[in-house]
mmCIF file of C-alpha atoms in Angstrom:
data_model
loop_
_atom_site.group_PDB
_atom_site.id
_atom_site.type_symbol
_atom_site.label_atom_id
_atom_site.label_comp_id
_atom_site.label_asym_id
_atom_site.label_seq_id
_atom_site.Cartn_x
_atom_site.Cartn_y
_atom_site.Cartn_z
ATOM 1 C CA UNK A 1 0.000 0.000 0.000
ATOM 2 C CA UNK A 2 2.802 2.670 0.743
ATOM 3 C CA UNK A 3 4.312 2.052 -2.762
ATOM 4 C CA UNK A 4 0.535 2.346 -3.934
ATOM 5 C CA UNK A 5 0.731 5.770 -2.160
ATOM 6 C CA UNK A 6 4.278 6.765 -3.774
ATOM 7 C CA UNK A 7 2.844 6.777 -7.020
ATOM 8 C CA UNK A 8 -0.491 7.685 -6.937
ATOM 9 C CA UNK A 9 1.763 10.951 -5.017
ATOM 10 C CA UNK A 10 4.116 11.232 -8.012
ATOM 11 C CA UNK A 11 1.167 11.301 -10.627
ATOM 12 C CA UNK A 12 -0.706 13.996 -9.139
ATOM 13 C CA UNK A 13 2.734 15.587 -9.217
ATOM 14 C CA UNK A 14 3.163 15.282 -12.595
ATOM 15 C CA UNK A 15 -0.084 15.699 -13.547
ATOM 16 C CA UNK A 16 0.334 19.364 -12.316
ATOM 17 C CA UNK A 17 3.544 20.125 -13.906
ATOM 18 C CA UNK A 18 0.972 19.335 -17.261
ATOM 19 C CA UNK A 19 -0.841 21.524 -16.346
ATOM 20 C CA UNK A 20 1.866 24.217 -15.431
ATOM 21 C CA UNK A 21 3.769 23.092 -18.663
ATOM 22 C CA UNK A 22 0.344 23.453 -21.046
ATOM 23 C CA UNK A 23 -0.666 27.032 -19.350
ATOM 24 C CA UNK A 24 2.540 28.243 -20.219
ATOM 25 C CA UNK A 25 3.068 26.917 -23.331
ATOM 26 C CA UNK A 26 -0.828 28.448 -24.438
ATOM 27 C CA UNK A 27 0.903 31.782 -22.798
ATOM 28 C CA UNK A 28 4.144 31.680 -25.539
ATOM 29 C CA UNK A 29 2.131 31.046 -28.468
ATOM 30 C CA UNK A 30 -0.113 34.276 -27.811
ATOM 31 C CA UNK A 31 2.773 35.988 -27.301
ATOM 32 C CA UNK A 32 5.141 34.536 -30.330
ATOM 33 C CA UNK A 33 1.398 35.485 -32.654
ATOM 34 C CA UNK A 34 1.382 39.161 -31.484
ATOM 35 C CA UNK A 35 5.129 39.422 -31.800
ATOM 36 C CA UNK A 36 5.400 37.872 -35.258
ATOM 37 C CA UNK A 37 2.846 40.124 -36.594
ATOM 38 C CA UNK A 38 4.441 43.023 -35.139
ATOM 39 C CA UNK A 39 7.830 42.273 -36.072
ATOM 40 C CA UNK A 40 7.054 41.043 -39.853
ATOM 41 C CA UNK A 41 4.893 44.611 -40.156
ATOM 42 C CA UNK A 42 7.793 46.572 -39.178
ATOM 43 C CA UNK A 43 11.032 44.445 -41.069
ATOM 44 C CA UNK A 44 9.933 45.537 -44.434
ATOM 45 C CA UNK A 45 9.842 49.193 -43.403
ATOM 46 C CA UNK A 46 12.953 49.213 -41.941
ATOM 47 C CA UNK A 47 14.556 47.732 -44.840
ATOM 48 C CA UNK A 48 13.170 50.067 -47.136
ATOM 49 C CA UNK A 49 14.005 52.999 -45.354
ATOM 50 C CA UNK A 50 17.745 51.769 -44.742
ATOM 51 C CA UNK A 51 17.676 51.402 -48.426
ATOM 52 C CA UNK A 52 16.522 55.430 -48.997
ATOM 53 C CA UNK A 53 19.057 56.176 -46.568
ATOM 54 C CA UNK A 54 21.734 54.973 -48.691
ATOM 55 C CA UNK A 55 20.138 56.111 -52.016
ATOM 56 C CA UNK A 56 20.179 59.783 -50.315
ATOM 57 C CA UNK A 57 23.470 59.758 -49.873
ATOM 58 C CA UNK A 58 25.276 58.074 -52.998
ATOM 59 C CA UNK A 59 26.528 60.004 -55.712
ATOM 60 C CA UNK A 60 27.509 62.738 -53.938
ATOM 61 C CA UNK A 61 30.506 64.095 -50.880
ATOM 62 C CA UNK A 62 30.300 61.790 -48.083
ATOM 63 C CA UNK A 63 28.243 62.633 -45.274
ATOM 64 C CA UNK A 64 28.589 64.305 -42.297
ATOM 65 C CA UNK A 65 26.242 62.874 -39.891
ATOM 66 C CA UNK A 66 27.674 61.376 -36.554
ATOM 67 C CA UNK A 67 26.049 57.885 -37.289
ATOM 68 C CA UNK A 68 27.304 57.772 -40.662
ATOM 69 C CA UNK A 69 30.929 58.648 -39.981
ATOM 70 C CA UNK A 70 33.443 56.372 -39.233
ATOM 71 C CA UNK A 71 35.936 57.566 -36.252
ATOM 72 C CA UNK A 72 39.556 57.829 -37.578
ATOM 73 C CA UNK A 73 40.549 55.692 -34.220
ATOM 74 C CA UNK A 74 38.755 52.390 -34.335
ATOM 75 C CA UNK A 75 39.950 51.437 -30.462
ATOM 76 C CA UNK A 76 36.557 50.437 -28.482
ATOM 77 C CA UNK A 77 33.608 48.352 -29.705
ATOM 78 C CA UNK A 78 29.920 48.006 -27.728
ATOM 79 C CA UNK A 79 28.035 44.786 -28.021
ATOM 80 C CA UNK A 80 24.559 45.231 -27.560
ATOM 81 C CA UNK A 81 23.625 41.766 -26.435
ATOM 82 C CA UNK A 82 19.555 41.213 -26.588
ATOM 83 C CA UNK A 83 18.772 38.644 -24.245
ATOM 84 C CA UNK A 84 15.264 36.824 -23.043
ATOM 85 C CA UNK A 85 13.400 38.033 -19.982
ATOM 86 C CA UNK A 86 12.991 34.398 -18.564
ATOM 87 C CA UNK A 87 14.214 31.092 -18.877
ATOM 88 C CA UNK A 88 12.642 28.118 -19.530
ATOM 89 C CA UNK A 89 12.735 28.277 -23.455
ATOM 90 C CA UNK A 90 15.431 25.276 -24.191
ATOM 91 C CA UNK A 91 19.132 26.568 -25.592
ATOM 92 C CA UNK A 92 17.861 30.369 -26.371
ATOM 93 C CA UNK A 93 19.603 32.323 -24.049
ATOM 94 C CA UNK A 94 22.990 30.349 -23.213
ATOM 95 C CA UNK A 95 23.767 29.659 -26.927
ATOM 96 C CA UNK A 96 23.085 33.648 -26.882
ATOM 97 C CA UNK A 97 26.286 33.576 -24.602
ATOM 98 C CA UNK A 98 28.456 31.170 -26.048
ATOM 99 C CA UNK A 99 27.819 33.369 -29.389
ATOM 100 C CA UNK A 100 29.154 36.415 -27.407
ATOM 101 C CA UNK A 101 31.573 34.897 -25.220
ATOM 102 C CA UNK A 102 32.825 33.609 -28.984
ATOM 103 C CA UNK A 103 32.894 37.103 -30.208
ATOM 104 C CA UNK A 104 34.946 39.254 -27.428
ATOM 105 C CA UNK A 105 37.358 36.339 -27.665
ATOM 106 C CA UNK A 106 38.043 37.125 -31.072
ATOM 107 C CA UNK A 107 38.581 40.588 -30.336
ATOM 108 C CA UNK A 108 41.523 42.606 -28.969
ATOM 109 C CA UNK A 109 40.152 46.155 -28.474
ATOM 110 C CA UNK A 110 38.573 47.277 -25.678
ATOM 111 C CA UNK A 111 34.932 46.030 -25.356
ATOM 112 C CA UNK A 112 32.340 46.762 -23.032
ATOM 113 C CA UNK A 113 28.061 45.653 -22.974
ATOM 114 C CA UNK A 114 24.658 47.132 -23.160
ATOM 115 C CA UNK A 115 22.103 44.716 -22.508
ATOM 116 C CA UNK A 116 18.525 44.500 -23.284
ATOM 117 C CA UNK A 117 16.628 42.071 -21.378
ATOM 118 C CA UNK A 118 16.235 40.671 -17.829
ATOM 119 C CA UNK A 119 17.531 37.227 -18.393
ATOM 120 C CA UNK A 120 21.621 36.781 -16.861
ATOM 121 C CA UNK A 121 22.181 39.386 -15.178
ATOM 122 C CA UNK A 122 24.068 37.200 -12.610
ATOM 123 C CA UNK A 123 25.535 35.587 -15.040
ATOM 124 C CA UNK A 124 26.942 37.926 -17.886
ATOM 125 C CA UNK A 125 29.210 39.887 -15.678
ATOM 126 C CA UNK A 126 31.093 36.333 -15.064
ATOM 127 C CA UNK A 127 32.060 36.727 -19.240
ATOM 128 C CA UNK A 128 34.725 39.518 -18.294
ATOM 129 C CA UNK A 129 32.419 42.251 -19.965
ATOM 130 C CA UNK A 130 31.870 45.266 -18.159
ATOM 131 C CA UNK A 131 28.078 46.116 -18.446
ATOM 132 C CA UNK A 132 27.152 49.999 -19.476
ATOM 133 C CA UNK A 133 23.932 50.236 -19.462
ATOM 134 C CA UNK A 134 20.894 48.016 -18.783
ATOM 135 C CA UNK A 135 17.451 48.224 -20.740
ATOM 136 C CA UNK A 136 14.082 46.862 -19.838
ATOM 137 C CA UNK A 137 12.550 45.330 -22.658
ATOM 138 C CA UNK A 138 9.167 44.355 -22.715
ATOM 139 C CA UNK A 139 8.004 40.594 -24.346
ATOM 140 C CA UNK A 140 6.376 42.858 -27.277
ATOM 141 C CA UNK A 141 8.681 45.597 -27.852
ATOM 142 C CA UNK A 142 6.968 49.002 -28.776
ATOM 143 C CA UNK A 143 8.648 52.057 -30.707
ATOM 144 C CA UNK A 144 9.512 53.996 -27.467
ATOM 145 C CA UNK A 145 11.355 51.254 -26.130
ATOM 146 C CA UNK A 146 13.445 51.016 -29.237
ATOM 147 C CA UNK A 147 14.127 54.874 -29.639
ATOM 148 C CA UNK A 148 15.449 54.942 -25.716
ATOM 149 C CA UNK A 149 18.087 52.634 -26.631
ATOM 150 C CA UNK A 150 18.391 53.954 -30.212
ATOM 151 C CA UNK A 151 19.043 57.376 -28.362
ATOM 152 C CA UNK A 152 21.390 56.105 -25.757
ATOM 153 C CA UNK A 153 23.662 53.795 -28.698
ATOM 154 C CA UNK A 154 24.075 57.073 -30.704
ATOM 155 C CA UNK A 155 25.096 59.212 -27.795
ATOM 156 C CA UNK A 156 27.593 56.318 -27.279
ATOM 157 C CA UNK A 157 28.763 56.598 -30.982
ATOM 158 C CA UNK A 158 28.114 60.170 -31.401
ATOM 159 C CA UNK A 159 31.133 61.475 -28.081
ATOM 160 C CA UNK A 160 33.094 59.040 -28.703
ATOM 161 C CA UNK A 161 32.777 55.848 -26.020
ATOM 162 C CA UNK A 162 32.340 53.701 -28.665
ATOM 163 C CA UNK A 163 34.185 53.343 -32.405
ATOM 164 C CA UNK A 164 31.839 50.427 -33.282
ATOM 165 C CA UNK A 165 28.521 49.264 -31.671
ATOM 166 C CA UNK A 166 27.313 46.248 -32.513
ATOM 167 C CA UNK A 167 24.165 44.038 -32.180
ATOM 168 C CA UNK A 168 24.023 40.765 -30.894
ATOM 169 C CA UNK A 169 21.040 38.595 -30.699
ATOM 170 C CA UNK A 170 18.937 35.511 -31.488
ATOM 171 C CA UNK A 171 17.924 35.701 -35.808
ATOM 172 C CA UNK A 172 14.529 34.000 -35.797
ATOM 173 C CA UNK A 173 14.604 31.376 -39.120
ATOM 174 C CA UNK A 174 11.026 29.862 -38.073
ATOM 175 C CA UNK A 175 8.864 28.330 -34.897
ATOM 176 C CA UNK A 176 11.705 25.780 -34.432
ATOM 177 C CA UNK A 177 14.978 27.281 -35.339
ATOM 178 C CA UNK A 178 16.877 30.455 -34.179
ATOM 179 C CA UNK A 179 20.736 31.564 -34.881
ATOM 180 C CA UNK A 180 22.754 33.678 -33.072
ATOM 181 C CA UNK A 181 23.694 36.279 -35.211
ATOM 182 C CA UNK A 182 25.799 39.571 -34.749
ATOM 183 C CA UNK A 183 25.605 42.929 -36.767
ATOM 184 C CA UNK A 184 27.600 45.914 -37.025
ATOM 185 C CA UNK A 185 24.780 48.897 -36.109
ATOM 186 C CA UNK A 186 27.355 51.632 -36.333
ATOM 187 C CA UNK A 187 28.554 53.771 -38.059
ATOM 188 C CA UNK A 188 25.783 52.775 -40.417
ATOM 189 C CA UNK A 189 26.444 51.143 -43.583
ATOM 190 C CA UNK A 190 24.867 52.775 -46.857
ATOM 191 C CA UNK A 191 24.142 49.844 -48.451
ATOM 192 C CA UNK A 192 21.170 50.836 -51.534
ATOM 193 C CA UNK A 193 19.206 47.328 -52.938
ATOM 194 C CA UNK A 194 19.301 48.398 -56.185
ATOM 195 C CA UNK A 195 17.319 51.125 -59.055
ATOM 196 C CA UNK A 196 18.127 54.524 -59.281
ATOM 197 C CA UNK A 197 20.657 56.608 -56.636
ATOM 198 C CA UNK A 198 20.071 59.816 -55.379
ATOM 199 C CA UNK A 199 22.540 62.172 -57.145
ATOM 200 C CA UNK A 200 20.798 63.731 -59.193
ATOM 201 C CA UNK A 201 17.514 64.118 -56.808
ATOM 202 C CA UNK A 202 16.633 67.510 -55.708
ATOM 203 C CA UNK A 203 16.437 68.119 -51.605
ATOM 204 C CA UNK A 204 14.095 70.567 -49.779
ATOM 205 C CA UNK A 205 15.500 71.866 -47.199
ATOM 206 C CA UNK A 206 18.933 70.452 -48.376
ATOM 207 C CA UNK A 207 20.445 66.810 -48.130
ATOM 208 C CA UNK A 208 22.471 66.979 -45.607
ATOM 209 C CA UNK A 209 19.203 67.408 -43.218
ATOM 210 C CA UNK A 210 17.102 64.769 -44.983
ATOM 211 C CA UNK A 211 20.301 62.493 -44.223
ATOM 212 C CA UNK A 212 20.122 63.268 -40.890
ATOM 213 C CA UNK A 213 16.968 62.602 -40.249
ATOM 214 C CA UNK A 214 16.477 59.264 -42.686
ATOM 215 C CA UNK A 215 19.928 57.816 -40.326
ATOM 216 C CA UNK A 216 17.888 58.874 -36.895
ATOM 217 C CA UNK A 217 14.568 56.493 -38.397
ATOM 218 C CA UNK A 218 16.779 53.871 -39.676
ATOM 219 C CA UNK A 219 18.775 53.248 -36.607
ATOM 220 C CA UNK A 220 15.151 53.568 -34.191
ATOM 221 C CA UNK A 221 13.574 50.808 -36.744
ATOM 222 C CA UNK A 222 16.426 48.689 -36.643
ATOM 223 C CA UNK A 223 17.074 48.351 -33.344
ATOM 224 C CA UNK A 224 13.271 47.867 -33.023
ATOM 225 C CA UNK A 225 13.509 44.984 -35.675
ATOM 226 C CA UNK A 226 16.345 43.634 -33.414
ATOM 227 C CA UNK A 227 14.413 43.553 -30.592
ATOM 228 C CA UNK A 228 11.244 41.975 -32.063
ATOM 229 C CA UNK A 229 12.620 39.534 -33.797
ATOM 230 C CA UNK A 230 14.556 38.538 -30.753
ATOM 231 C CA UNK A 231 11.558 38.559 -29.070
ATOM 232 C CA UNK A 232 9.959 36.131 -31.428
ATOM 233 C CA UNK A 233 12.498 33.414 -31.221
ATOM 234 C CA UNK A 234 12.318 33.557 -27.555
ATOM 235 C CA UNK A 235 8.603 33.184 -27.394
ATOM 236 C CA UNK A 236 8.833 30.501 -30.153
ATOM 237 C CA UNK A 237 11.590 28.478 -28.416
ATOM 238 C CA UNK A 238 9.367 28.792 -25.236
ATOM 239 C CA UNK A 239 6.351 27.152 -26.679
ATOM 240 C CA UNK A 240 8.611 24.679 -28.571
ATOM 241 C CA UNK A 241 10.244 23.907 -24.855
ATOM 242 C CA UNK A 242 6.556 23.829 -22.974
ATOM 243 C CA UNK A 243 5.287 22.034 -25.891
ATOM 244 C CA UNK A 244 8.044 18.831 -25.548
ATOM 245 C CA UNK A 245 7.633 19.111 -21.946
ATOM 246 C CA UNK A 246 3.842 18.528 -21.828
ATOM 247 C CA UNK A 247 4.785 15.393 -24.200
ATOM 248 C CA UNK A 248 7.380 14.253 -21.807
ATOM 249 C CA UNK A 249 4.505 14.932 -19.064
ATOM 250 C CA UNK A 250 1.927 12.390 -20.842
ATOM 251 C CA UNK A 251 4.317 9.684 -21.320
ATOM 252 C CA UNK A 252 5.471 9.761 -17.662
ATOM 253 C CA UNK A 253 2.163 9.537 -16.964
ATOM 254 C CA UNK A 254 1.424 6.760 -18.376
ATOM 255 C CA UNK A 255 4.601 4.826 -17.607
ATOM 256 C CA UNK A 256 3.989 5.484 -13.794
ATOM 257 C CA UNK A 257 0.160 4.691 -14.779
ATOM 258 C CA UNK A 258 1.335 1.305 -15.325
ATOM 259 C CA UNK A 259 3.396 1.180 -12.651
ATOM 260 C CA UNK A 260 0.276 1.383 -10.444
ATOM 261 C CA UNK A 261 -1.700 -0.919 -12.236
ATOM 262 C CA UNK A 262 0.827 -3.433 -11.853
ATOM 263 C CA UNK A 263 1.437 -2.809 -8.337
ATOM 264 C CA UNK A 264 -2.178 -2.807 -7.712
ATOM 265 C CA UNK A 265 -2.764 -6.161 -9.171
ATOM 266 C CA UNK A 266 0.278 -7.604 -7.231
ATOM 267 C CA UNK A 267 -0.835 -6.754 -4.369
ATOM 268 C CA UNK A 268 -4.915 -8.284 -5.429
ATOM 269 C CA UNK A 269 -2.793 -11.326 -5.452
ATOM 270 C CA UNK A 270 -1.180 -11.071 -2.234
ATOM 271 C CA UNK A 271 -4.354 -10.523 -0.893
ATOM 272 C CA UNK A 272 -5.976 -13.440 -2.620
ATOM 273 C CA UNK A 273 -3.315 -15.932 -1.808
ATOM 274 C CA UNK A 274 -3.449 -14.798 1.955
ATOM 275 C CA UNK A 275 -7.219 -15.459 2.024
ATOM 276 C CA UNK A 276 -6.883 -18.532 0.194
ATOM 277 C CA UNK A 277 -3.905 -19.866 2.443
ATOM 278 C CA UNK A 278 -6.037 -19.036 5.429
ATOM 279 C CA UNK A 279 -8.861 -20.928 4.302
ATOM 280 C CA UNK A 280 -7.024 -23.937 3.744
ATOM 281 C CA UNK A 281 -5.424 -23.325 7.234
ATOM 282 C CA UNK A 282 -8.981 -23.373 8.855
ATOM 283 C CA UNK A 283 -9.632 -26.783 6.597
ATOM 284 C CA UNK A 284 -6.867 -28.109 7.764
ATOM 285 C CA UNK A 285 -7.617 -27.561 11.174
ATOM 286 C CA UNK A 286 -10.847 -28.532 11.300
#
């Protein structure tokens, strides 16, 4: 009977870990569906406007603006390292780290982090990174979330801490797959996809302030693409974690199902042999 007890205990345990492991995994996949939609609205417009950018300012003297120049001394780079809020969503976040912990290796100037996200913050220090600046980021990044960081990376950029900033985070490739990826933010590359430049396009006021502000939009909306599409793998790999621990939930459940049964029919048999031994005692004996 106590071994009847033990698992009948353990089933009801994992019975509610199910339940945990199904309520969250519900939770992720309204999440990952307001995210996606969010973050495939905006990656098209950020593209295109990275593309104007660079239309606006070929064919002509290069420009002037702070995020577009490149610093004579190239001494100090700035990862930007977009991590999850929580655990619990498989390899996301640690193959995040190995990613970074990769990178600095690799690199012999001075480095130092910014990092979006709540996830590590008692671990990241232990990488030999010295942390600037710390951003809550919310599990569906909005525009004003974006633009503080955008504003505090090109302050950075703009005095002077930093010759290179770069992004580092999770690429989402679909539901089941992300890649860490890194990308150089700034100085901004003017990169044009293609069709006609802008040299001989005429500029009201003048170019030089239409440059300005197409490189202040294009860094907001791609650090705002960073940060949703991080956002979306981490959502994704949580679901695709919750989801293959509810499976690993059913099957326990059945295995220790069977457990019981078994036990519980041994010990219908003890009981049936003990009756039927004491009845041929009492034969015996009379």
């Amino acid at each position: 009977m106590a071994n009847l007890r033990a698992i009948r205990t353990r089933i009801k345990s994992v019975e509610n870990t199910r339940q945990i492991t199904k309520s969250m995994k519900m939770v992720a996949a309204a999440k990952l569906r307001r995210t996606q939609s969010a973050f495939s609205s905006l990656r098209d417009f950020s593209g295109r406007c990275a593309d104007m950018l660079a239309k606006v300012a070929a064919g002509a003297a290069p420009p002037d603006d702070p995020l577009l120049r490149r610093h004579e001394k190239n001494e100090k780079v700035c990862y930007v390292l977009i991590v999850g809020n929580r655990g619990l969503c498989g390899t996301y976040n640690s193959a995040l780290l190995r990613s970074l912990e990769e990178l600095a290796a690799a690199e012999a100037r001075e480095k130092f982090l910014v990092l979006c996200g709540r996830w590590g913050r008692d671990l990241i220090p232990g990488l030999g990174l010295p942390i600037r600046e710390s951003f809550e980021i919310s599990d569906t990044p909005d525009a004003a979330e974006a633009a503080r960081v955008a504003a505090f990376l090109r302050e950075l950029y703009g005095g002077g801490e930093a010759d290179e900033v770069v992004l580092v985070y999770q690429q989402f490739r679909s539901v089941l797959q992300q890649r860490p990826v890194s990308m150089s933010l700034l100085p901004m590359t003017l990169e044009a996809a293609g069709g006609e430049d802008g040299s001989r396009w005429l500029f009201e006021p003048d170019r030089d302030s239409l440059l300005s502000v197409l490189a202040e939009l294009a860094l907001t909306n791609t650090v705002h693409t960073a940060l949703l599409e991080a956002r979306t793998g981490e959502h994704s790999a949580r679901m695709t974690a919750m989801t293959a621990a509810a499976d690993n939930t059913e099957e326990l459940i059945g295995e220790l199902t069977l457990q019981l049964n078994h036990a519980r029919q041994a010990a219908i048999t003890t009981e049936i042999s003990e009756i039927a031994g004491g009845a041929e005692a009492l034969k015996n004996k009379a």
